[in-house]
Coordinates of C-alpha atoms and ligand atoms in Angstrom, one line a residue:
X1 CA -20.3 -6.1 6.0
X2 CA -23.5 -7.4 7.3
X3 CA -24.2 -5.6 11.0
X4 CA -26.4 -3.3 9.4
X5 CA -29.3 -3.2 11.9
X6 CA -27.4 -0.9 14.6
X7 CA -28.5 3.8 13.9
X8 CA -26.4 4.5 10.8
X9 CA -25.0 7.9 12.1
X10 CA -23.0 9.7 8.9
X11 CA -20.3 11.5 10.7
X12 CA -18.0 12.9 8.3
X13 CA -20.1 14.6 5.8
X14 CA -20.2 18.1 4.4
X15 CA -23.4 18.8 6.0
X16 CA -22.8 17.6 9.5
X17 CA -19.3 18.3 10.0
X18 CA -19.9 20.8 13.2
X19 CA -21.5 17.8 14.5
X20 CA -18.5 15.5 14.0
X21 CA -16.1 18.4 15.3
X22 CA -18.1 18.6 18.4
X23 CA -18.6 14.7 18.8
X24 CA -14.6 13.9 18.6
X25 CA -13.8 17.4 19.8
X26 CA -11.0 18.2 16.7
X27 CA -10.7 21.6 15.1
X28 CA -13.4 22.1 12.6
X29 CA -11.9 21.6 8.8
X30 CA -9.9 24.3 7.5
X31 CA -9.8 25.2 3.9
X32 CA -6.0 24.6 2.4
X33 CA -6.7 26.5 0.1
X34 CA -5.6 26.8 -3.7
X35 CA -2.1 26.6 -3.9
X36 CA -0.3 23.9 -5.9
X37 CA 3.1 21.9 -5.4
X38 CA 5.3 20.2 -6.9
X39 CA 5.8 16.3 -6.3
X40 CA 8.4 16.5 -3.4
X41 CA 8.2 19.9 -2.3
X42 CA 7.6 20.4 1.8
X43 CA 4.7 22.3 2.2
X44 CA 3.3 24.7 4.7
X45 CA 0.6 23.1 7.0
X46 CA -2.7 24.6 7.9
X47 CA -2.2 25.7 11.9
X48 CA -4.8 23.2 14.5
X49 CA -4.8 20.1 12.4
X50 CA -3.6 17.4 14.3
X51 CA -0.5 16.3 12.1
X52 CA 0.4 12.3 11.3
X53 CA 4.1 12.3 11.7
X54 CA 6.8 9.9 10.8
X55 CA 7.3 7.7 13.4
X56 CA 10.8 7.6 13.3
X57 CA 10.8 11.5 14.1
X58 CA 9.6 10.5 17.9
X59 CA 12.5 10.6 20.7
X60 CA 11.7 6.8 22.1
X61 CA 10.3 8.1 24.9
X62 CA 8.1 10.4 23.5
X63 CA 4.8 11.3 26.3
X64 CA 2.9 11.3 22.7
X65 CA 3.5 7.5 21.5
X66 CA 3.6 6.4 25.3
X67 CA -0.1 7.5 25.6
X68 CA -1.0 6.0 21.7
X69 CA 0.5 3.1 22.8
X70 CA -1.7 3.1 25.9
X71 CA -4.8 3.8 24.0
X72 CA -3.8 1.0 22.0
X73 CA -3.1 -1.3 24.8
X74 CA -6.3 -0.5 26.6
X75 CA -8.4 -1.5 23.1
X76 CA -6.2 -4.9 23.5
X77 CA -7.5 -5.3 26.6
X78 CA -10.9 -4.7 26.0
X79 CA -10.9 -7.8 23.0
X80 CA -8.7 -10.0 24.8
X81 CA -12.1 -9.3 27.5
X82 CA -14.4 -9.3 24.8
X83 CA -14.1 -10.2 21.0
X84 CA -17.5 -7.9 20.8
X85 CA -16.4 -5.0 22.7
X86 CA -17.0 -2.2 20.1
X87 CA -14.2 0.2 21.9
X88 CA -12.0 -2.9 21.2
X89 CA -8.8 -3.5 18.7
X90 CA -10.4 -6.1 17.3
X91 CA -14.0 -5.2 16.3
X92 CA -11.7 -2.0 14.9
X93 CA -9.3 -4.4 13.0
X94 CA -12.3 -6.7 11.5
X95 CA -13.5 -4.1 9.4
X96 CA -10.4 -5.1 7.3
X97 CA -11.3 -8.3 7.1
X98 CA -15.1 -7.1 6.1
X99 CA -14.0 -5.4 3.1
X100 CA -11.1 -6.3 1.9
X101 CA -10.5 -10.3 2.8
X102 CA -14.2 -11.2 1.4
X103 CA -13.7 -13.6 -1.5
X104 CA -12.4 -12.8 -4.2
X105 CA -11.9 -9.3 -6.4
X106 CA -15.2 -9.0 -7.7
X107 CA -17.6 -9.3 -4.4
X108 CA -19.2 -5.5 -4.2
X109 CA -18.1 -5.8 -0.9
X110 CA -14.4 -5.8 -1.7
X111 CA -13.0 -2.6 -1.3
X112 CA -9.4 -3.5 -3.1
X113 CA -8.7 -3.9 -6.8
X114 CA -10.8 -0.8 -7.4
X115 CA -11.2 2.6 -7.3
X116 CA -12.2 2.6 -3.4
X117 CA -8.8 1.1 -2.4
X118 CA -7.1 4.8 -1.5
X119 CA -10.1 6.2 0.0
X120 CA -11.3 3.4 2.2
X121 CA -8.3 2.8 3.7
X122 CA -8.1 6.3 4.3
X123 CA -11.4 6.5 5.9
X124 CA -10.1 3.5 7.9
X125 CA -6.8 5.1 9.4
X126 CA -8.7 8.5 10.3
X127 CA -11.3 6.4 11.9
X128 CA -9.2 4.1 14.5
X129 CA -7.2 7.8 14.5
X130 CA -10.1 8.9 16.1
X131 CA -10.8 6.4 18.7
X132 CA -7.5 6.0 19.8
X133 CA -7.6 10.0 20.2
X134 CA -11.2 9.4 22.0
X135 CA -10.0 6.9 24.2
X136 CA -6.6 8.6 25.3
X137 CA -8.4 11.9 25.8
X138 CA -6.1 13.8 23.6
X139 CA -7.8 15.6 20.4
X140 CA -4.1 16.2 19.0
X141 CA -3.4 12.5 18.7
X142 CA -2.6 11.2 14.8
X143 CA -1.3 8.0 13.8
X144 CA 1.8 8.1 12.9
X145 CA 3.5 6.2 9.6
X146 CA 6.1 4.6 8.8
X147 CA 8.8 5.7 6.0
X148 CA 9.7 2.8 4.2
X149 CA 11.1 4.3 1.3
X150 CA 13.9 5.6 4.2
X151 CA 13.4 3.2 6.8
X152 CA 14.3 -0.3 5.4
X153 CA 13.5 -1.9 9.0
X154 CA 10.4 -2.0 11.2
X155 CA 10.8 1.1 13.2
X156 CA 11.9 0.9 16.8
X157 CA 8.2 2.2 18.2
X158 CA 6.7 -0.5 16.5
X159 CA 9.4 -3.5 17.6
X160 CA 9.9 -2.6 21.0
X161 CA 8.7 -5.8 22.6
X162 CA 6.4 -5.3 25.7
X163 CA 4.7 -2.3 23.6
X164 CA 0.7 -2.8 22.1
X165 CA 2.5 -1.5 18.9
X166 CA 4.8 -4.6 18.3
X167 CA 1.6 -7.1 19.7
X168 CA 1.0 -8.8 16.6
X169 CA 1.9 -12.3 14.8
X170 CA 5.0 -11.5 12.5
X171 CA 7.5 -13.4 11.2
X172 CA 9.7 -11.0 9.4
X173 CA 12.8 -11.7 7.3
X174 CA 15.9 -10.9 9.1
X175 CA 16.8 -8.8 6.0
X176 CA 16.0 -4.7 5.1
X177 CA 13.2 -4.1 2.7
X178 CA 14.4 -4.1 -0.7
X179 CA 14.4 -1.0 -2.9
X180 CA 12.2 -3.6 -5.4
X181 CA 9.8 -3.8 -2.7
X182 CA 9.4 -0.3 -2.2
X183 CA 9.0 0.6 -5.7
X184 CA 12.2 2.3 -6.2
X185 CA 14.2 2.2 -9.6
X186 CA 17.5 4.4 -9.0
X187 CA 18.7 2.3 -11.9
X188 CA 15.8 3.8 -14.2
X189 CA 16.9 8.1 -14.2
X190 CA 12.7 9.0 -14.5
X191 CA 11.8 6.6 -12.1
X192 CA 14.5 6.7 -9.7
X193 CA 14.2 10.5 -9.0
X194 CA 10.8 10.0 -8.1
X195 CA 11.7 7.5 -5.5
X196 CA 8.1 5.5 -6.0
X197 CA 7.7 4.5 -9.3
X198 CA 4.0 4.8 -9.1
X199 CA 4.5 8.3 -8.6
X200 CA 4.7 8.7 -12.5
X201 CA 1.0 7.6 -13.0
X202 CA -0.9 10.7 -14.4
X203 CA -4.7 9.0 -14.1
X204 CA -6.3 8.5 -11.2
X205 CA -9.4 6.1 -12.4
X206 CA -8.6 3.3 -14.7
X207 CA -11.1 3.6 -17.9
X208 CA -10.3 0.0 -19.5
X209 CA -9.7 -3.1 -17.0
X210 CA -6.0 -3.0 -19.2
X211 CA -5.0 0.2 -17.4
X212 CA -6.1 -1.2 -14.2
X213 CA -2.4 -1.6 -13.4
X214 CA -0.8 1.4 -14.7
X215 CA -3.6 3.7 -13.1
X216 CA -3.2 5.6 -9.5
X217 CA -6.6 4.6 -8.1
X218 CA -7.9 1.7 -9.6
X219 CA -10.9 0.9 -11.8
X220 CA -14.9 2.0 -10.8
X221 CA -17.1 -1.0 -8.8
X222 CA -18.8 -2.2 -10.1
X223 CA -17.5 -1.7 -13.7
X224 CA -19.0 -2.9 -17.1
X225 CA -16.2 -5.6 -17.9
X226 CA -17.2 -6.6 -14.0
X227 CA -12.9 -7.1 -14.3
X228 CA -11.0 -5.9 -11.6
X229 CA -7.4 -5.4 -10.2
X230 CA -4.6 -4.0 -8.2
X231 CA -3.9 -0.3 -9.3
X232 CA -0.2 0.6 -9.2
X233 CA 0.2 1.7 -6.0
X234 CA -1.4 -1.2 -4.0
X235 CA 0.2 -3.7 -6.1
X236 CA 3.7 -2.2 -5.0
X237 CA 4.5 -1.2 -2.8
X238 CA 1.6 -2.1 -0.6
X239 CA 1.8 -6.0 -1.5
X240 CA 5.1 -6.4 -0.4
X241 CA 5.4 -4.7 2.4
X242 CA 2.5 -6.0 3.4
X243 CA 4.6 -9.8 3.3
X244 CA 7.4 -8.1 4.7
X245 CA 6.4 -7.5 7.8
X246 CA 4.1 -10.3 8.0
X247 CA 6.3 -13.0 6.8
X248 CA 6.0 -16.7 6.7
X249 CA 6.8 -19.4 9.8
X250 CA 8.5 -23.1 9.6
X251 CA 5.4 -24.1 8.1
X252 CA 5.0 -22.0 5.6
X253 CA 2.1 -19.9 6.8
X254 CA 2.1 -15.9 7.4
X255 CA 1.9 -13.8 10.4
X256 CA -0.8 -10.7 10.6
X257 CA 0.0 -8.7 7.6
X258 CA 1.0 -11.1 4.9
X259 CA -3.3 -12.1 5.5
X260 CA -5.7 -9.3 5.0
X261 CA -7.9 -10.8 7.2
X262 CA -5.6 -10.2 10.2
X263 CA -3.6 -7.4 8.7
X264 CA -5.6 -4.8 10.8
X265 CA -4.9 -6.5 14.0
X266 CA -1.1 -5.4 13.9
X267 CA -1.0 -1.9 14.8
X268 CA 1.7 -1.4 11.9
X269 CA -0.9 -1.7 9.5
X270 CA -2.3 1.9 10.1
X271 CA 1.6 2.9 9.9
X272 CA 1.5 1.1 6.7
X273 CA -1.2 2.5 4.7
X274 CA -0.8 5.9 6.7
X275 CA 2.4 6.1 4.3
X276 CA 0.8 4.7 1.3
X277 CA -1.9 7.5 2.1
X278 CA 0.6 10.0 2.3
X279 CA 2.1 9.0 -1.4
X280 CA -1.3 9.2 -2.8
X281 CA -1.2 13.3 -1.0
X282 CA 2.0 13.6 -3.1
X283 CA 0.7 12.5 -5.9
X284 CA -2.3 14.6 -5.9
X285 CA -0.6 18.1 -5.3
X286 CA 0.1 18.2 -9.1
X287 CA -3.6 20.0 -10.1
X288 CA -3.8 17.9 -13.3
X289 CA -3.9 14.4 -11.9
X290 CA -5.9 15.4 -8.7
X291 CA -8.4 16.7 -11.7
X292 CA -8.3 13.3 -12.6
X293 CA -10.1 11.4 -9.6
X294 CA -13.7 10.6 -10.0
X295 CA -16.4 13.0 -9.6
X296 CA -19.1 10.7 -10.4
X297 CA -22.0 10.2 -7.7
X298 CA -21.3 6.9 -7.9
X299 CA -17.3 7.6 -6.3
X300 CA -18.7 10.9 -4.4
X301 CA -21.9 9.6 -2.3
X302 CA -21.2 6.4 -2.1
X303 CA -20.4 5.5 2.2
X304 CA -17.7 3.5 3.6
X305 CA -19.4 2.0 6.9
X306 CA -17.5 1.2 10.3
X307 CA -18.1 0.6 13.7
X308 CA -18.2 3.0 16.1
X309 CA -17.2 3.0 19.6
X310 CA -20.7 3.0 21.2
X311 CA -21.2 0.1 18.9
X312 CA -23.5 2.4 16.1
X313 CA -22.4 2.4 13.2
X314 CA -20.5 5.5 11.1
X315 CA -20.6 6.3 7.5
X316 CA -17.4 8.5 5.9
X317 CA -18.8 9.6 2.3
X318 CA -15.5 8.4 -0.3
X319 CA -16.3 11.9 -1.9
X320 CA -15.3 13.1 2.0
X321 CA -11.6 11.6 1.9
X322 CA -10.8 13.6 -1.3
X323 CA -9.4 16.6 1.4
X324 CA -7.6 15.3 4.8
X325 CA -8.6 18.5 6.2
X326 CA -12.3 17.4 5.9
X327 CA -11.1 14.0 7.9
X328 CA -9.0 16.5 10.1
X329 CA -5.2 15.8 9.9
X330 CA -2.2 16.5 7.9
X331 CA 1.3 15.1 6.9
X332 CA 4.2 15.9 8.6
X333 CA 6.0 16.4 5.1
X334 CA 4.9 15.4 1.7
X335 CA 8.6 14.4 0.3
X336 CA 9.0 10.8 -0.3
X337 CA 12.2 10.5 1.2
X338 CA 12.4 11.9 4.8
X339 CA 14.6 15.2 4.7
X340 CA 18.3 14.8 5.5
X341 CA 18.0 11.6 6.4
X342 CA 20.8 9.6 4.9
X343 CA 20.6 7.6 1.8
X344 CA 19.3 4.0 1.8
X345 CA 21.2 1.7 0.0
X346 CA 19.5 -2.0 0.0
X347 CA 20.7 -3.8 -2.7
X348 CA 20.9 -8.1 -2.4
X349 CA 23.6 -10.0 -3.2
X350 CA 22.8 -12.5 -6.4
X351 CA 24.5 -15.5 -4.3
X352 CA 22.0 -14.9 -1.7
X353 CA 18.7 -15.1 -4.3
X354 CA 16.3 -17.7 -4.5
X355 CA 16.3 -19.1 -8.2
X356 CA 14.0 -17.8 -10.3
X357 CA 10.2 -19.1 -10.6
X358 CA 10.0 -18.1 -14.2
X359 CA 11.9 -16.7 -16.9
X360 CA 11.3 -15.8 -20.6
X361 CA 13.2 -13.9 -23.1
X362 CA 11.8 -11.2 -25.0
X363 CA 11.2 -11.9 -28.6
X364 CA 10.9 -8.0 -29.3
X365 CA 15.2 -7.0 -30.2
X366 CA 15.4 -3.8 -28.6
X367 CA 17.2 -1.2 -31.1
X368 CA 18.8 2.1 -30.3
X369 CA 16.3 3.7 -31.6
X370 CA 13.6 2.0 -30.0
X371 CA 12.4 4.4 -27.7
X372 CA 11.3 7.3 -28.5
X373 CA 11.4 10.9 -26.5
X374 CA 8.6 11.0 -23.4
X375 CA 7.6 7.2 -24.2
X376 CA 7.9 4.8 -21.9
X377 CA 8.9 0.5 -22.4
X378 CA 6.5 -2.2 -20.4
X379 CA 6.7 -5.3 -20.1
X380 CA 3.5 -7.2 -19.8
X381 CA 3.0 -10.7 -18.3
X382 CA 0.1 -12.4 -19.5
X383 CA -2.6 -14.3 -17.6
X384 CA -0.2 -15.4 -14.7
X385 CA -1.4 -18.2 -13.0
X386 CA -1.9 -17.5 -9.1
X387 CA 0.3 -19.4 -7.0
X388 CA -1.5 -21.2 -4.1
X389 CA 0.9 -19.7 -1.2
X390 CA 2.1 -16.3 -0.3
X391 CA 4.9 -14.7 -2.2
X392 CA 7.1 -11.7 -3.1
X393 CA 8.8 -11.6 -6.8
X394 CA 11.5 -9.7 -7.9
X395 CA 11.2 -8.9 -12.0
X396 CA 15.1 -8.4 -12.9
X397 CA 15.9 -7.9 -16.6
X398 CA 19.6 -8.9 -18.2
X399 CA 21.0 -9.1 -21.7
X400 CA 20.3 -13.3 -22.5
X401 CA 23.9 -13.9 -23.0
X402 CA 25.1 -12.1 -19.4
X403 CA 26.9 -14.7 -16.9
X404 CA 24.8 -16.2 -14.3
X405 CA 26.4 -13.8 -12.2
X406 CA 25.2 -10.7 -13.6
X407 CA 21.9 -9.6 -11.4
X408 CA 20.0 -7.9 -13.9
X409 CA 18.2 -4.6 -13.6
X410 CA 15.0 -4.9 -11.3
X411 CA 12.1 -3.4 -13.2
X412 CA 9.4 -4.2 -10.5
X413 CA 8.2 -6.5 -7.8
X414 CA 4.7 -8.1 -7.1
X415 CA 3.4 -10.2 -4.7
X416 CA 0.4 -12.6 -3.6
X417 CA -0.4 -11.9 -0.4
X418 CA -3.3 -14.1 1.6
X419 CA -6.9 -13.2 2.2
X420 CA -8.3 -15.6 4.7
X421 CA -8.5 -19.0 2.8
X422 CA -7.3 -17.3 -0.4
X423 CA -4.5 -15.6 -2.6
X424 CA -5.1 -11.9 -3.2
X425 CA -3.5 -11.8 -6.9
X426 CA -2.5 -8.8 -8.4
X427 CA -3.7 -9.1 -11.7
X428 CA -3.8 -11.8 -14.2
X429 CA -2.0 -9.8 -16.6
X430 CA 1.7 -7.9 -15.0
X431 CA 3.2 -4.9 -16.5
X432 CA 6.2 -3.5 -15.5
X433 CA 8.0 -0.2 -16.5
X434 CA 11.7 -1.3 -18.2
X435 CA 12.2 2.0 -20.1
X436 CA 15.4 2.3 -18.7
X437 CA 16.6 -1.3 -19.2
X438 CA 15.1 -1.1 -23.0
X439 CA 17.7 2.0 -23.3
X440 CA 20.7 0.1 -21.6
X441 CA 20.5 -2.7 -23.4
X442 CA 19.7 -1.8 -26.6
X443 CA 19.4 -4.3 -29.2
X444 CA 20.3 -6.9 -27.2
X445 CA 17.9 -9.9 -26.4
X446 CA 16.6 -9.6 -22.8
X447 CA 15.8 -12.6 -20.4
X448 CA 13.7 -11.7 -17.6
X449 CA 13.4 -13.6 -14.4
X450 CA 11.2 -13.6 -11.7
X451 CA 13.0 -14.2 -8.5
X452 CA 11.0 -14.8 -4.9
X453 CA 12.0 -12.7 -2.3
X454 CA 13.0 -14.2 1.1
X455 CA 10.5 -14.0 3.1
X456 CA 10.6 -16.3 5.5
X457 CA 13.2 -15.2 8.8
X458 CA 16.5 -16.8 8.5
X459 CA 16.3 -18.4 12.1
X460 CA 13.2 -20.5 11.1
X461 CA 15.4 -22.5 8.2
X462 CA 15.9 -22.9 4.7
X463 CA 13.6 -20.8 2.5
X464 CA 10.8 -22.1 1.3
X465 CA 10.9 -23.8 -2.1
X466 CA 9.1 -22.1 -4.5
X467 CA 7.5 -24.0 -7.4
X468 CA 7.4 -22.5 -10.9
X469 CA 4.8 -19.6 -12.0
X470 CA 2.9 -19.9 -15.0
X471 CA 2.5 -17.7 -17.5
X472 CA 1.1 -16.9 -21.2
X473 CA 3.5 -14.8 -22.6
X474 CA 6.1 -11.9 -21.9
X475 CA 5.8 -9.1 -24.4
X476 CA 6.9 -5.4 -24.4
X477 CA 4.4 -2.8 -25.6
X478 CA 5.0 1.0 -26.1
X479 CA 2.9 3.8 -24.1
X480 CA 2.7 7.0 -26.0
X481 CA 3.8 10.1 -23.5
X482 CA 1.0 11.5 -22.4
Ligands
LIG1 CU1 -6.9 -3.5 2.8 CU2 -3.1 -3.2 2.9 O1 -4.9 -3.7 2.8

């Protein structure tokens, strides 16, 4: 981000937040206090916190999303007046492409593949939260998010054509998001219960550039090994919803979200990362891993910088998004299903798969014995070459002599999504959790294929063709419990 010439005004910031409360007109922070959780529990919220709700909890008529929706609109039609217009969606939605589309994963500017991934984007949603609630005059306004995990479809608020919310490029598969896609293993007992498999990381900062993908928050920037990555969470589920919702047209290219330098222009993206936010506030209600984020200056002081709506420019402190009462909101819930809603079942048919871009068989025989109480299987792909096009991948795992027929057990997804001219890749090295395929198939020899999902909406034609993925080599290590 280069426009730094405007009054840097830091407006979320211990020592000035009467200043912030008064400027946007929310309830000053309230302290939540001590008390602890456990993952999935609802909890009680703190009264005059503006609260970001599912969105699929709004009647469709709901006075509340009409006027968001306005507020929206009326930014629209300040950019589509002019691109410069600092009250307008699109100076708000280039601050994606400022941070996180810059080239590649090591630019200091680049806000993914590190430890600033959670709490930028966090910074982000409360910030265009707070315009939107400045420009529709109504202080209790808060963005609400979408459910994937229970809503397999684009919600209704955000389809309905005609409405700002749906006023994005997408091409969208005419197909519900997988339960791959979503990070969901009902076929693994640990996993499944959890409902996101990256709820089972216990460390928030990644200390080697090899934990990278098994940590919560991602590795420091800049970082000694200067190597950096997606951490679990923002490799799935955020990649491929990310594709999902942005799909891919007749010619191969992707709307809004599969392109992180549009991805802020369609107002789902807020809905998006709001839920991804909200999985990272479920995570951290255990005490022990919310001990884990970083403390370091370095994490603490260091600002994330946006544009206001005057056109000055803002500073939210990363240390500042450790407490959502600081940015002033709260979930609706912090379960990672929605409650009584009723169960998702998404499962694709092997006729309709794509073949499979790579496979391998494990040279490791699994035996009975082979996994041992609290320790968990993963299977690591090495230095995977980066395809040049957008794509989601399915990781299914199957004992090497099962028919063609037999689907396998998916053990993880991953996907390249675009940024601006370029693939945003994972990691070069993928690790996947197969514990509970290690158990099942027990001294068998696995083959493991990687199959693309669909991605491309069944009314613009045959799928895209796929050519194969590269890879070093497949190989299953053993993480001690910790
Ligand atoms: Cu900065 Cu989902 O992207």
């Amino acid at each position: 981000m280069t426009n730094t010439t405007n009054v840097t005004t830091t407006i979320i910031a211990p020592s000035r937040r009467d200043m912030l409360a008064g400027a946007v007109g929310i309830a000053g922070a309230s302290a939540l206090g001590a008390a602890t959780f456990a993952l999935g529990e609802a909890i009680a919220q703190p009264a005059g916190l503006p609260v970001r709700r599912d969105i699929a909890t709004f009647a469709p008529d709901d006075p509340q999303i009409a006027k968001f929706a306005a507020a929206v609109q009326e930014m629209m039609d300040r950019s589509s007046r002019d691109p410069n217009d600092p009250k307008g969606w699109l100076v708000n939605a280039n601050a994606h492409a400022s941070f996180c589309s810059v080239p590649g994963p090591a630019d200091p500017d680049q806000i993914h593949y590190c430890y600033w991934f959670l709490s930028w984007h966090r910074a982000y949603i409360t910030v265009t939260e707070r315009k939107i609630r400045e420009i529709a005059g109504d202080p209790s306004i808060a963005y609400p998010y979408w459910n994937w995990s229970t809503d397999r479809r684009i919600p209704q608020a955000f389809a309905q054509s005609g409405s700002a919310l749906s006023n994005a490029i997408r091409f969208t598969p005419d197909r519900p998001v997988q339960d791959g896609e979503v990070d969901y293993f009902p076929d693994d007992p640990t996993l499944g219960q959890l409902g996101v498999a990256a709820l089972a990381v216990r460390t928030f900062v990644a200390k080697t550039p090899s934990q990278i993908g098994r940590s919560f928050g991602g590795i420091a920037r800049p970082n000694p090994a200067g190597r950096y990555g997606n951490n679990r969470l923002e490799g799935t589920p955020h990649g491929p919803i990310h594709n999902y919702v942005g799909g891919v047209d007749d010619q191969g290219n992707g709307g809004d979200m599969s392109d992180f330098e549009t991805a802020g222009r369609d107002p789902i993206f807020f809905a998006h990362h709001g839920n991804l936010d909200r999985l990272w506030e479920i995570w951290r209600q255990d005490p022990a891993r919310k001990a884990t984020e970083p403390s370091t200056d370095d994490f603490v002081s260091h600002p994330f910088v946006f544009t206001w709506l005057d056109g000055t420019n803002i500073e939210v402190a990363a240390g500042d998004t450790l407490d959502t009462t600081k940015l002033g909101f709260v979930y609706d819930n912090l379960q990672v299903f929605r409650p009584n809603a009723p169960a998702v079942i998404a499962a694709q048919a092997v006729q309709n798969r794509l073949p499979p871009v790579a496979t391998g068989k494990l040279r490791v025989p699994l035996s009975p014995q082979g996994v041992g109480a609290g320790e968990r299987k993963i299977l690591e792909i090495t230095d995977v070459e980066k395809p040049d096009q957008l794509m989601t991948v399915g990781v299914y795992v199957k004992p090497s002599d099962a028919p063609a027929s037999e689907p396998g057990t998916s053990v993880g997804t991953f996907a390249a999504v675009k940024a601006g001219k370029q693939i945003a890749w994972p990691s070069q090295t993928l690790t996947f959790d197969i514990t509970a395929a290690a158990q099942k198939y027990a001294g068998q020899e696995l083959t493991v294929e990687l199959i693309p999902f669909r991605l491309r909406a069944q009314s613009a034609g045959p799928p895209v063709n796929y050519p194969p993925l590269k890879y070093g080599e497949m190989r299953i290590v053993t993480e001690q419990p910790q």
